[in-house]
PDB file of C-alpha atoms in Angstrom:
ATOM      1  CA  UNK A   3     -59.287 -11.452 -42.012  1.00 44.00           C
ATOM      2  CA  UNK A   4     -61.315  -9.148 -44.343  1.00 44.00           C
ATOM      3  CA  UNK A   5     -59.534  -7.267 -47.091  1.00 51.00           C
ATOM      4  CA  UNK A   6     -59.055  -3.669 -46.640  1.00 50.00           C
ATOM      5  CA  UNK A   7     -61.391  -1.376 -48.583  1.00 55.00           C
ATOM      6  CA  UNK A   8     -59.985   1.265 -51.087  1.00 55.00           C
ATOM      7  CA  UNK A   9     -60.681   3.822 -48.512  1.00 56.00           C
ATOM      8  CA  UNK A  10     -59.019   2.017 -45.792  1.00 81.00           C
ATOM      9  CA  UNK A  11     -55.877   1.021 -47.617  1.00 90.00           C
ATOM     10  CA  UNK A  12     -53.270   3.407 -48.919  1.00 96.00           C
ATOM     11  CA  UNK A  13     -53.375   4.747 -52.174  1.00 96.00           C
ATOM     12  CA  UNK A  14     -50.111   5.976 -51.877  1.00 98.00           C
ATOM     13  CA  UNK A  15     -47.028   5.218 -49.584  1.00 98.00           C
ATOM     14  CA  UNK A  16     -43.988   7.930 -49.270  1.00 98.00           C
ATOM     15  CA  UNK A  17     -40.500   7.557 -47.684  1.00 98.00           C
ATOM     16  CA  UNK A  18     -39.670   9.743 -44.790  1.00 98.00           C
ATOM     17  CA  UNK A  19     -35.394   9.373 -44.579  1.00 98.00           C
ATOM     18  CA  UNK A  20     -34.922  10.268 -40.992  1.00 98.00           C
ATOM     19  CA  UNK A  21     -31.869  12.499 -40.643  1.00 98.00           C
ATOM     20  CA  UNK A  22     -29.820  13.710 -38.219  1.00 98.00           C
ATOM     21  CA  UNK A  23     -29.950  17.530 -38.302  1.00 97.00           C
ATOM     22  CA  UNK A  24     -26.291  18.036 -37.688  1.00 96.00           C
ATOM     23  CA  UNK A  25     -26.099  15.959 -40.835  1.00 97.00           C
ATOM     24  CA  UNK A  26     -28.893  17.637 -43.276  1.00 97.00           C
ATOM     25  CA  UNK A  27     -27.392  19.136 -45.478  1.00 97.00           C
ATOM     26  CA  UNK A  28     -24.375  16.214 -47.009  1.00 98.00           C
ATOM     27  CA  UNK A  29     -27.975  13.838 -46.842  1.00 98.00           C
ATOM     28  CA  UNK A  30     -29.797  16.057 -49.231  1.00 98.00           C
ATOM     29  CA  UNK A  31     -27.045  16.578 -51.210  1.00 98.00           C
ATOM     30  CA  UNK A  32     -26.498  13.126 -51.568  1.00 98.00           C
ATOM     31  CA  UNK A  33     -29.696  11.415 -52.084  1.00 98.00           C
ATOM     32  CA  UNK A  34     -30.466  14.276 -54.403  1.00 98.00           C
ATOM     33  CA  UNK A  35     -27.552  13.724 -56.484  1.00 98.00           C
ATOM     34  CA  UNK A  36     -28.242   9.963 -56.323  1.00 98.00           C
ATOM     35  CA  UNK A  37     -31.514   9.885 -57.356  1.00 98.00           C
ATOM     36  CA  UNK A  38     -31.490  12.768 -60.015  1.00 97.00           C
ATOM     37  CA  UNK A  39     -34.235  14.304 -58.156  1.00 98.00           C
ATOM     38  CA  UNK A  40     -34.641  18.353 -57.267  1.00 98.00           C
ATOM     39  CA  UNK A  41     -34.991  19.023 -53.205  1.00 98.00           C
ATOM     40  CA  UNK A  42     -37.878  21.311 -52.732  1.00 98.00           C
ATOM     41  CA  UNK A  43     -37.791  24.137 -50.418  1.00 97.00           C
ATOM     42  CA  UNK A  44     -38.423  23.705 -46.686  1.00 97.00           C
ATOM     43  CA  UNK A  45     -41.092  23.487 -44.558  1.00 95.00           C
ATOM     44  CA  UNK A  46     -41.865  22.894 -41.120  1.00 92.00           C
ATOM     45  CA  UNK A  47     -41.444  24.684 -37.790  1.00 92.00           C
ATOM     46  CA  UNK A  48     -37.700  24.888 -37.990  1.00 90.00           C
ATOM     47  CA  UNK A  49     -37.209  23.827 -41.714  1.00 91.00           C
ATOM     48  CA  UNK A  50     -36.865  20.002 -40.864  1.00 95.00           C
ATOM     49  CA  UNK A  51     -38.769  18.898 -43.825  1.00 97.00           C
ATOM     50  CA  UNK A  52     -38.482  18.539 -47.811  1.00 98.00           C
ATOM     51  CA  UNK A  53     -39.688  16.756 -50.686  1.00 98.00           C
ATOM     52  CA  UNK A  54     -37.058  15.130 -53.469  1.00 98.00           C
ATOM     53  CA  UNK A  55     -38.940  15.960 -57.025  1.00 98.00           C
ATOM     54  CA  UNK A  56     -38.764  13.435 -59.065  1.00 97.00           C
ATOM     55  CA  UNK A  57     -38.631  15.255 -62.749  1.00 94.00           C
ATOM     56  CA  UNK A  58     -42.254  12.914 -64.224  1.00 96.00           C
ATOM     57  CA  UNK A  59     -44.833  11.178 -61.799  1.00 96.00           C
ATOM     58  CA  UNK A  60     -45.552  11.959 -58.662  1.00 98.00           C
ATOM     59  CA  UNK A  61     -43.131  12.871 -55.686  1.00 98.00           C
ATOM     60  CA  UNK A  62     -42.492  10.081 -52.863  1.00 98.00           C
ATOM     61  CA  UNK A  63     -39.263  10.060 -51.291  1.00 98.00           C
ATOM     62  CA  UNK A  64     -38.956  13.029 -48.423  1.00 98.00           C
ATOM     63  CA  UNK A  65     -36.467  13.920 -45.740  1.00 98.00           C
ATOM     64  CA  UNK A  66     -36.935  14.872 -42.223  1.00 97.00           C
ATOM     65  CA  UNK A  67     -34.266  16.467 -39.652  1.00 97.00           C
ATOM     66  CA  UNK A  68     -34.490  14.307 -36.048  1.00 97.00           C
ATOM     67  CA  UNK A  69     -32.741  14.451 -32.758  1.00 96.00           C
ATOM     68  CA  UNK A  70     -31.606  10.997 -33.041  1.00 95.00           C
ATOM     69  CA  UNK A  71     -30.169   8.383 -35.488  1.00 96.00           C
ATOM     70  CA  UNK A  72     -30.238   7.975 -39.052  1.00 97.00           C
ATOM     71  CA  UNK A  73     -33.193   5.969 -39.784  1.00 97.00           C
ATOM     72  CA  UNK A  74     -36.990   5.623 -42.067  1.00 98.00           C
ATOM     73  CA  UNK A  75     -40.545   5.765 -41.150  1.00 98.00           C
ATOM     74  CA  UNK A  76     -43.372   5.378 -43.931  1.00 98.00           C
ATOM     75  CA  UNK A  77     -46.161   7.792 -44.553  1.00 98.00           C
ATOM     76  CA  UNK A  78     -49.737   5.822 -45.687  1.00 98.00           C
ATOM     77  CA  UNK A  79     -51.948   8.196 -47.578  1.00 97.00           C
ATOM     78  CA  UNK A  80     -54.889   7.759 -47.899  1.00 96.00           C
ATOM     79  CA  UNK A  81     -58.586   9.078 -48.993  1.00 94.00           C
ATOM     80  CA  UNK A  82     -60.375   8.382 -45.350  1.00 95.00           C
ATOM     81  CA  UNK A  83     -57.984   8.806 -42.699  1.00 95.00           C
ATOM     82  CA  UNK A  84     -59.667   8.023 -39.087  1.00 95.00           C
ATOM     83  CA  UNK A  85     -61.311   4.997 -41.335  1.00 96.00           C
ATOM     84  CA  UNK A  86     -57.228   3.868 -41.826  1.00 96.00           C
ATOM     85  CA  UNK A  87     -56.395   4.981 -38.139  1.00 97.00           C
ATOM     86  CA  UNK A  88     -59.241   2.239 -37.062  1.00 97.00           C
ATOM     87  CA  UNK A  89     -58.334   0.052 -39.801  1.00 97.00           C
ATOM     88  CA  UNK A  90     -54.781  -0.205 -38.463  1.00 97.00           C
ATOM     89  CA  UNK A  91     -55.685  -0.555 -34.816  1.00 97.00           C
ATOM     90  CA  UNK A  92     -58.215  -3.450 -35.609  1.00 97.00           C
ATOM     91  CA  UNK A  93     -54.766  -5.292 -37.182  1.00 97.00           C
ATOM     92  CA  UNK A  94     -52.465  -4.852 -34.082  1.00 98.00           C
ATOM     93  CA  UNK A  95     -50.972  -0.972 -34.479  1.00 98.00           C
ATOM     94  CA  UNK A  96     -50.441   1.245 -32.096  1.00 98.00           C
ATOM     95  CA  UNK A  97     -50.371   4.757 -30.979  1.00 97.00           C
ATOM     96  CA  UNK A  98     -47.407   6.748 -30.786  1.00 96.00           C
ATOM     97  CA  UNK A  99     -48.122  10.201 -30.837  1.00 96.00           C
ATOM     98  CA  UNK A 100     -49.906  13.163 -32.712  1.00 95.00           C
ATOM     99  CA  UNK A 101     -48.166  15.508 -34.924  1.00 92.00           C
ATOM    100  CA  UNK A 102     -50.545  18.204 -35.467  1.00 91.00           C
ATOM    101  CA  UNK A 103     -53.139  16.273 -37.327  1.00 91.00           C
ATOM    102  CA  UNK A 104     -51.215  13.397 -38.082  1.00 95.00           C
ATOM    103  CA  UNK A 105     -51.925  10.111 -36.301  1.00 96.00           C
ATOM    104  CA  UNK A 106     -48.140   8.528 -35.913  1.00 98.00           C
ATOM    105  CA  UNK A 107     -48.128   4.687 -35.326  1.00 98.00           C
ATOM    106  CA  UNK A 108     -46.217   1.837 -34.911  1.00 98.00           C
ATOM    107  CA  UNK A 109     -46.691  -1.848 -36.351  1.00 98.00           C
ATOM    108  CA  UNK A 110     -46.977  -4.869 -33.944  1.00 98.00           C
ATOM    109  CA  UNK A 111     -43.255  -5.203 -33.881  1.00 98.00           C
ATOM    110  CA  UNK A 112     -42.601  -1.221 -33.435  1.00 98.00           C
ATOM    111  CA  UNK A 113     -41.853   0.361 -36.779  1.00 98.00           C
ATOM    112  CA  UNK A 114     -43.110   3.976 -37.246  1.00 98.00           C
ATOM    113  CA  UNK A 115     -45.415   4.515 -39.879  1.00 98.00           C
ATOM    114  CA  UNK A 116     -48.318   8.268 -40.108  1.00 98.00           C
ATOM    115  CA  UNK A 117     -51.515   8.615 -41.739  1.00 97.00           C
ATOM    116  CA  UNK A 118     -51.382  10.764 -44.003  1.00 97.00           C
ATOM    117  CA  UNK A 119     -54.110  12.091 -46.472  1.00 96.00           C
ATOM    118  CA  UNK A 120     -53.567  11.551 -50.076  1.00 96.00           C
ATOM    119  CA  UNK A 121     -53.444  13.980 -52.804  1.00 93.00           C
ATOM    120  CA  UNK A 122     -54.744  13.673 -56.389  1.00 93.00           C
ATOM    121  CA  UNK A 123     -54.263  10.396 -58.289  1.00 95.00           C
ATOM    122  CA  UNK A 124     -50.527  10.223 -57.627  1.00 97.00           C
ATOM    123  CA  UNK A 125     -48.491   7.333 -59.441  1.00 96.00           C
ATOM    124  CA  UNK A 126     -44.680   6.416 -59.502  1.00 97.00           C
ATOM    125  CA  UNK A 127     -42.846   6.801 -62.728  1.00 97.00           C
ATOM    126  CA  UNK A 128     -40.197   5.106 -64.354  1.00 97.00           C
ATOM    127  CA  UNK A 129     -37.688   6.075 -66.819  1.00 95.00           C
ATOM    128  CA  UNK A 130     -35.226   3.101 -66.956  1.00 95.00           C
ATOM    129  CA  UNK A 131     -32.678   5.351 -64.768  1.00 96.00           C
ATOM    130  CA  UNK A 132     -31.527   3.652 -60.947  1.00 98.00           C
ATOM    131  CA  UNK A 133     -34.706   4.803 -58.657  1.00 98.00           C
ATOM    132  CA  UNK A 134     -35.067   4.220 -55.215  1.00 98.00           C
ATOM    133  CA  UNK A 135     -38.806   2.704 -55.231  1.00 98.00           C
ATOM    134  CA  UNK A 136     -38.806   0.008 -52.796  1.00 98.00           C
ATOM    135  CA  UNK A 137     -38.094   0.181 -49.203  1.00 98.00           C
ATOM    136  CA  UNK A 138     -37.701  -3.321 -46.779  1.00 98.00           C
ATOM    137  CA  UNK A 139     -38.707  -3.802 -43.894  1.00 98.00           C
ATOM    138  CA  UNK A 140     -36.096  -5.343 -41.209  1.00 98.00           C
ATOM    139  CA  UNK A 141     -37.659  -7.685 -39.471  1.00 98.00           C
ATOM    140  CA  UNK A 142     -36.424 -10.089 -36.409  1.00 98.00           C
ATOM    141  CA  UNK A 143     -37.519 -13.767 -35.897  1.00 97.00           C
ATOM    142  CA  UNK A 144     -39.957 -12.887 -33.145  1.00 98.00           C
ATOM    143  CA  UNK A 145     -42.073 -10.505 -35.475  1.00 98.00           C
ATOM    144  CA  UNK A 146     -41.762 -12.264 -38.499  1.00 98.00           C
ATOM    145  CA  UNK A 147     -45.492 -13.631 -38.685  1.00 97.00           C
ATOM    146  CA  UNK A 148     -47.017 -10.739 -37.054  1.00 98.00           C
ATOM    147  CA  UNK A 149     -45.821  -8.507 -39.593  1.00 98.00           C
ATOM    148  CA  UNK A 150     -45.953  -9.897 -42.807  1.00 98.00           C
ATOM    149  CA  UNK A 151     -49.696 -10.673 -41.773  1.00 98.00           C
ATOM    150  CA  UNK A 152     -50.015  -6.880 -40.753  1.00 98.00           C
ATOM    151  CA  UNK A 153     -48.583  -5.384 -43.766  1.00 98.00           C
ATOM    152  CA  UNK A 154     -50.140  -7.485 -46.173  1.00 98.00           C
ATOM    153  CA  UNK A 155     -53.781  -6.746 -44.568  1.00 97.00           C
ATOM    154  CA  UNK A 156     -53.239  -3.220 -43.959  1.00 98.00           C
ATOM    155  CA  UNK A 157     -51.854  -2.827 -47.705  1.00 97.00           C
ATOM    156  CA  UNK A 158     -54.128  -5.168 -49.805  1.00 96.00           C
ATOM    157  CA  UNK A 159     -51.548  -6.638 -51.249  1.00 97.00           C
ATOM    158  CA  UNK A 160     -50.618 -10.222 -51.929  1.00 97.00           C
ATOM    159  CA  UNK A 161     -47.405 -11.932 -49.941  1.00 97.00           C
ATOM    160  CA  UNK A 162     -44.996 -13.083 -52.822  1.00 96.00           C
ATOM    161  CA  UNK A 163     -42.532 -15.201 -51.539  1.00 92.00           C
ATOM    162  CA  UNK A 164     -38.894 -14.416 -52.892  1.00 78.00           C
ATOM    163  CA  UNK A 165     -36.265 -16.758 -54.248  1.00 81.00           C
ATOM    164  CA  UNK A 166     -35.120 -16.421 -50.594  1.00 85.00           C
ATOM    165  CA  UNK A 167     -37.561 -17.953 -48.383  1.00 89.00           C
ATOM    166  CA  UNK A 168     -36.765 -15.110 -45.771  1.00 94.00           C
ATOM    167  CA  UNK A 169     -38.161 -12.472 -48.406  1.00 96.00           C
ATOM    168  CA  UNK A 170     -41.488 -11.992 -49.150  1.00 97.00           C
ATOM    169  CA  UNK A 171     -42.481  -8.947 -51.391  1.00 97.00           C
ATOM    170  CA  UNK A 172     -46.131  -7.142 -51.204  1.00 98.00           C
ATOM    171  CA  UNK A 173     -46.155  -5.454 -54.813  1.00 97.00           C
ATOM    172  CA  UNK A 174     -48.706  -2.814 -56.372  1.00 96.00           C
ATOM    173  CA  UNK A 175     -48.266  -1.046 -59.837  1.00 94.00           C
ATOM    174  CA  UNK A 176     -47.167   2.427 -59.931  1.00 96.00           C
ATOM    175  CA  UNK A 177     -46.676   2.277 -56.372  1.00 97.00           C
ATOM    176  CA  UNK A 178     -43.756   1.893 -53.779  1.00 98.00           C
ATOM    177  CA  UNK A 179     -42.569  -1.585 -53.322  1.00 98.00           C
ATOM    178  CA  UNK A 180     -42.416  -3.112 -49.810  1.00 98.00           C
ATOM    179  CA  UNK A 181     -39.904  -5.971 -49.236  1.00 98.00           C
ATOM    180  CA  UNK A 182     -40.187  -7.797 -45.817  1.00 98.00           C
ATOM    181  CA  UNK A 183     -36.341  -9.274 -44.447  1.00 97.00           C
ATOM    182  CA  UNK A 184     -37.022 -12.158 -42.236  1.00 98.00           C
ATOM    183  CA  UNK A 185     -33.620 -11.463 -39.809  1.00 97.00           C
ATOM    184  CA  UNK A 186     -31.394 -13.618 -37.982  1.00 96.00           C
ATOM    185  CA  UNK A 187     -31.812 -11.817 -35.052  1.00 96.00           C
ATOM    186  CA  UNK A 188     -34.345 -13.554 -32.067  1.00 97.00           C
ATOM    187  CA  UNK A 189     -35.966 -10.000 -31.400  1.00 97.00           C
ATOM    188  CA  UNK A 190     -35.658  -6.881 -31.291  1.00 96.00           C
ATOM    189  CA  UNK A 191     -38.099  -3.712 -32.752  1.00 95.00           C
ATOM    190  CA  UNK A 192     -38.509  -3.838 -36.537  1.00 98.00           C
ATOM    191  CA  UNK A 193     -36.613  -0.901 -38.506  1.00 98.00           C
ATOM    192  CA  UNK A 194     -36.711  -0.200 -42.004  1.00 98.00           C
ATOM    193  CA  UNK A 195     -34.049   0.773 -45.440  1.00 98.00           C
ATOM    194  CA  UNK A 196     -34.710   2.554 -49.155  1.00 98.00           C
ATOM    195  CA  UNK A 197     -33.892   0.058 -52.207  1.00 98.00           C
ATOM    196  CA  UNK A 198     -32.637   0.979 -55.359  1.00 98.00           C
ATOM    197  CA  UNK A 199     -33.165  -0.783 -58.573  1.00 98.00           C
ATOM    198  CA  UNK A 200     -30.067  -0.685 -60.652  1.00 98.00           C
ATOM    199  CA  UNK A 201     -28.760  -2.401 -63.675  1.00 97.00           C
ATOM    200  CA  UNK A 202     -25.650  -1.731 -63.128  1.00 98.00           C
ATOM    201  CA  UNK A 203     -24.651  -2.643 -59.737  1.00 98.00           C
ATOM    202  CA  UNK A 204     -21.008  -2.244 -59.897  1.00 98.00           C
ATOM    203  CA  UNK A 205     -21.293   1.324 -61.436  1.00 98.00           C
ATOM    204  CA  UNK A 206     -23.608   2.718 -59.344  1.00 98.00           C
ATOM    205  CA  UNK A 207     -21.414   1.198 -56.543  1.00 98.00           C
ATOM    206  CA  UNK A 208     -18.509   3.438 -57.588  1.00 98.00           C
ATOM    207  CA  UNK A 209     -20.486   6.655 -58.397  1.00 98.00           C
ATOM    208  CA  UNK A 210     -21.985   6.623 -55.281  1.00 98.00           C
ATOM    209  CA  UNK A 211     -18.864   5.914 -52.947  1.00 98.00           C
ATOM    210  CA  UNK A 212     -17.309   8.909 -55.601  1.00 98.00           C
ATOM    211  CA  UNK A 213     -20.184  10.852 -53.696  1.00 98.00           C
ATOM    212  CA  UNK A 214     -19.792   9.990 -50.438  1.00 98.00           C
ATOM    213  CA  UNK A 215     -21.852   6.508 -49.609  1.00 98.00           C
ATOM    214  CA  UNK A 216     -19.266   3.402 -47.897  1.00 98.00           C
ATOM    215  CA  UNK A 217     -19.873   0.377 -48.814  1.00 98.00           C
ATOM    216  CA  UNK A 218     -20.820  -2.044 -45.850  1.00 98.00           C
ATOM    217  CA  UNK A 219     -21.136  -5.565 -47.307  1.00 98.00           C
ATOM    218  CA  UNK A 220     -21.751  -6.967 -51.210  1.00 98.00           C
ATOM    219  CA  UNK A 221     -23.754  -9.762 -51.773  1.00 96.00           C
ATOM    220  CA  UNK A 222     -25.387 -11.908 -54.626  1.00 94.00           C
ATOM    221  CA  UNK A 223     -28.079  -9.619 -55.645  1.00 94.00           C
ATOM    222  CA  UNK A 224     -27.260  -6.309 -53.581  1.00 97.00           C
ATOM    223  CA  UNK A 225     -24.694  -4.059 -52.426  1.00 98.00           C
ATOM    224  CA  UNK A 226     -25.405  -2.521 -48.970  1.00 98.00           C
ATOM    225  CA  UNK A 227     -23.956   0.707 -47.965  1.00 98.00           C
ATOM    226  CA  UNK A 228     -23.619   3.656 -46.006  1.00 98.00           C
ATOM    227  CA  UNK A 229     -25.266   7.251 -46.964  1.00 98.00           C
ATOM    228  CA  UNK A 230     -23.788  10.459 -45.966  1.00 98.00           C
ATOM    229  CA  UNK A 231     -26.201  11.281 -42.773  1.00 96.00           C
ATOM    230  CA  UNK A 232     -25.975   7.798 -41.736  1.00 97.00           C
ATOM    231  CA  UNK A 233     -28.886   6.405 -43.743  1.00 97.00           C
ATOM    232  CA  UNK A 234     -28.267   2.534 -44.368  1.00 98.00           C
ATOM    233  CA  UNK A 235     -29.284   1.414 -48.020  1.00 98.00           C
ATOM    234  CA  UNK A 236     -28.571  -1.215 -50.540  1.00 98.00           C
ATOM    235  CA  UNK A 237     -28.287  -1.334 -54.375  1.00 98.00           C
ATOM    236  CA  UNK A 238     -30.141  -4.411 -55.956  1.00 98.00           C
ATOM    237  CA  UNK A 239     -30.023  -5.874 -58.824  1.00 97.00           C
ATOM    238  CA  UNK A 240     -33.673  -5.213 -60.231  1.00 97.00           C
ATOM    239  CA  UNK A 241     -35.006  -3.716 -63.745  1.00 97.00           C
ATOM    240  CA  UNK A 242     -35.571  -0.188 -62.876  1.00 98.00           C
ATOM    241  CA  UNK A 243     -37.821  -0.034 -65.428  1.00 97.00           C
ATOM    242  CA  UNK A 244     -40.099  -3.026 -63.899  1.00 96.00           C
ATOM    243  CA  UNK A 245     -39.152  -2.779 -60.493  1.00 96.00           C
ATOM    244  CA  UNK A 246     -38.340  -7.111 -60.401  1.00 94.00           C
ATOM    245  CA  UNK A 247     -34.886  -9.036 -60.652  1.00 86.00           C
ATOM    246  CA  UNK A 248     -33.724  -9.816 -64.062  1.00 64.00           C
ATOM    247  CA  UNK A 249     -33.890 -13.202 -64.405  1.00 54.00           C
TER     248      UNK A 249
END
């Protein structure tokens, strides 16, 4: 399958956290405390949107009010956006609906992802603090091929399989990480959680419980827990400065 051309691929990809509006307001708080980041002022019809600004580099991480469960969708920005819209129908997306002048879509196993336009010459920055730059995709057993082949053509980036054969990592500089979870579940649609990169696991653990989070399971490399708003997330045991486990 032919690579992707820079106009085609993103030059940037953002975090949408899906909210529950009854539950805005702890969520902000929260993630805004947790990531050190300043919440912009609304936007939107009924205020459902904002932007978490990051103090250097370029903004990435938003947060959106729904009618429904806690949960992530991806926006893909980039310079030619019908030429992305094709791009991503020729690998297997679909259409969901229009938001104004977005295009929202879904990958072959059902996770929500917009076209977006980018702006500028954006770039992620890192200043050895924990920072939320990586967000994995859930994936069951029935999707498994389908979407690591769609994400890594629709990206341009190279599969790197993980320690753990049922990781595989597609990794750009000064961008967002993706992280593709091969589940145990047979089927089911694919959903999506933010990472953070921490190098102190333990500590973040507590601060973050100290601010509402509850912890759902601890494992070798990660801690998974509960946000305030619902939001499911795990701590991992990364170099925030590099974005890749300490060896």
């Amino acid at each position: 399958m032919p690579a992707a051309t820079p106009a085609v691929s993103p030059a940037w990809i953002q975090v949408f956290l899906d909210v529950p509006v009854a539950e805005l307001e702890p969520a902000v708080t929260f993630w805004s405390a947790v990531t050190g980041w300043q919440p912009s002022e609304r936007r939107g019809e009924d205020g459902q949107f904002l932007t978490l600004l990051p103090a250097a580099g370029s903004a990435y991480v938003k947060v959106q009010a729904v009618d429904g469960p806690a949960g992530l969708h991806l926006d893909l920005d980039s310079t030619d956006r019908p030429a992305a819209v094709d791009r991503a129908d020729e690998l297997g997306a679909t259409h969901a609906w229009t938001y104004h002048d977005v295009e929202v879509m879904r990958s072959p196993g059902g996770f929500t992802f917009c076209q977006t336009l980018v702006d500028g010459a954006p770039s992620l920055a890192r200043d050895g603090s924990t920072i939320l730059d990586q967000v994995c995709l859930d994936i069951p057993a029935a999707h498994w091929d389908a979407e690591v082949a769609f994400w890594a053509a629709l990206t341009g980036r190279e599969p790197q399989v993980g320690a753990l054969p049922q990781f595989v990592r597609l990794v750009e500089d000064g961008r967002l990480r993706l992280l593709l979870q091969r589940l145990d579940e047979p089927d089911g649609p694919v959903r999506a959680h933010p990472d953070l990169a921490t190098a102190d696991r333990a500590a973040d653990t507590a601060r973050h419980v100290d601010l509402g989070a509850v912890v759902r399971g601890v494992h070798d490399f990660w801690t998974v827990l509960t946000a305030p708003g619902g939001q499911v997330y795990c701590l991992t045991d990364r170099d925030p400065t590099t974005g890749t486990r300490a060896v």
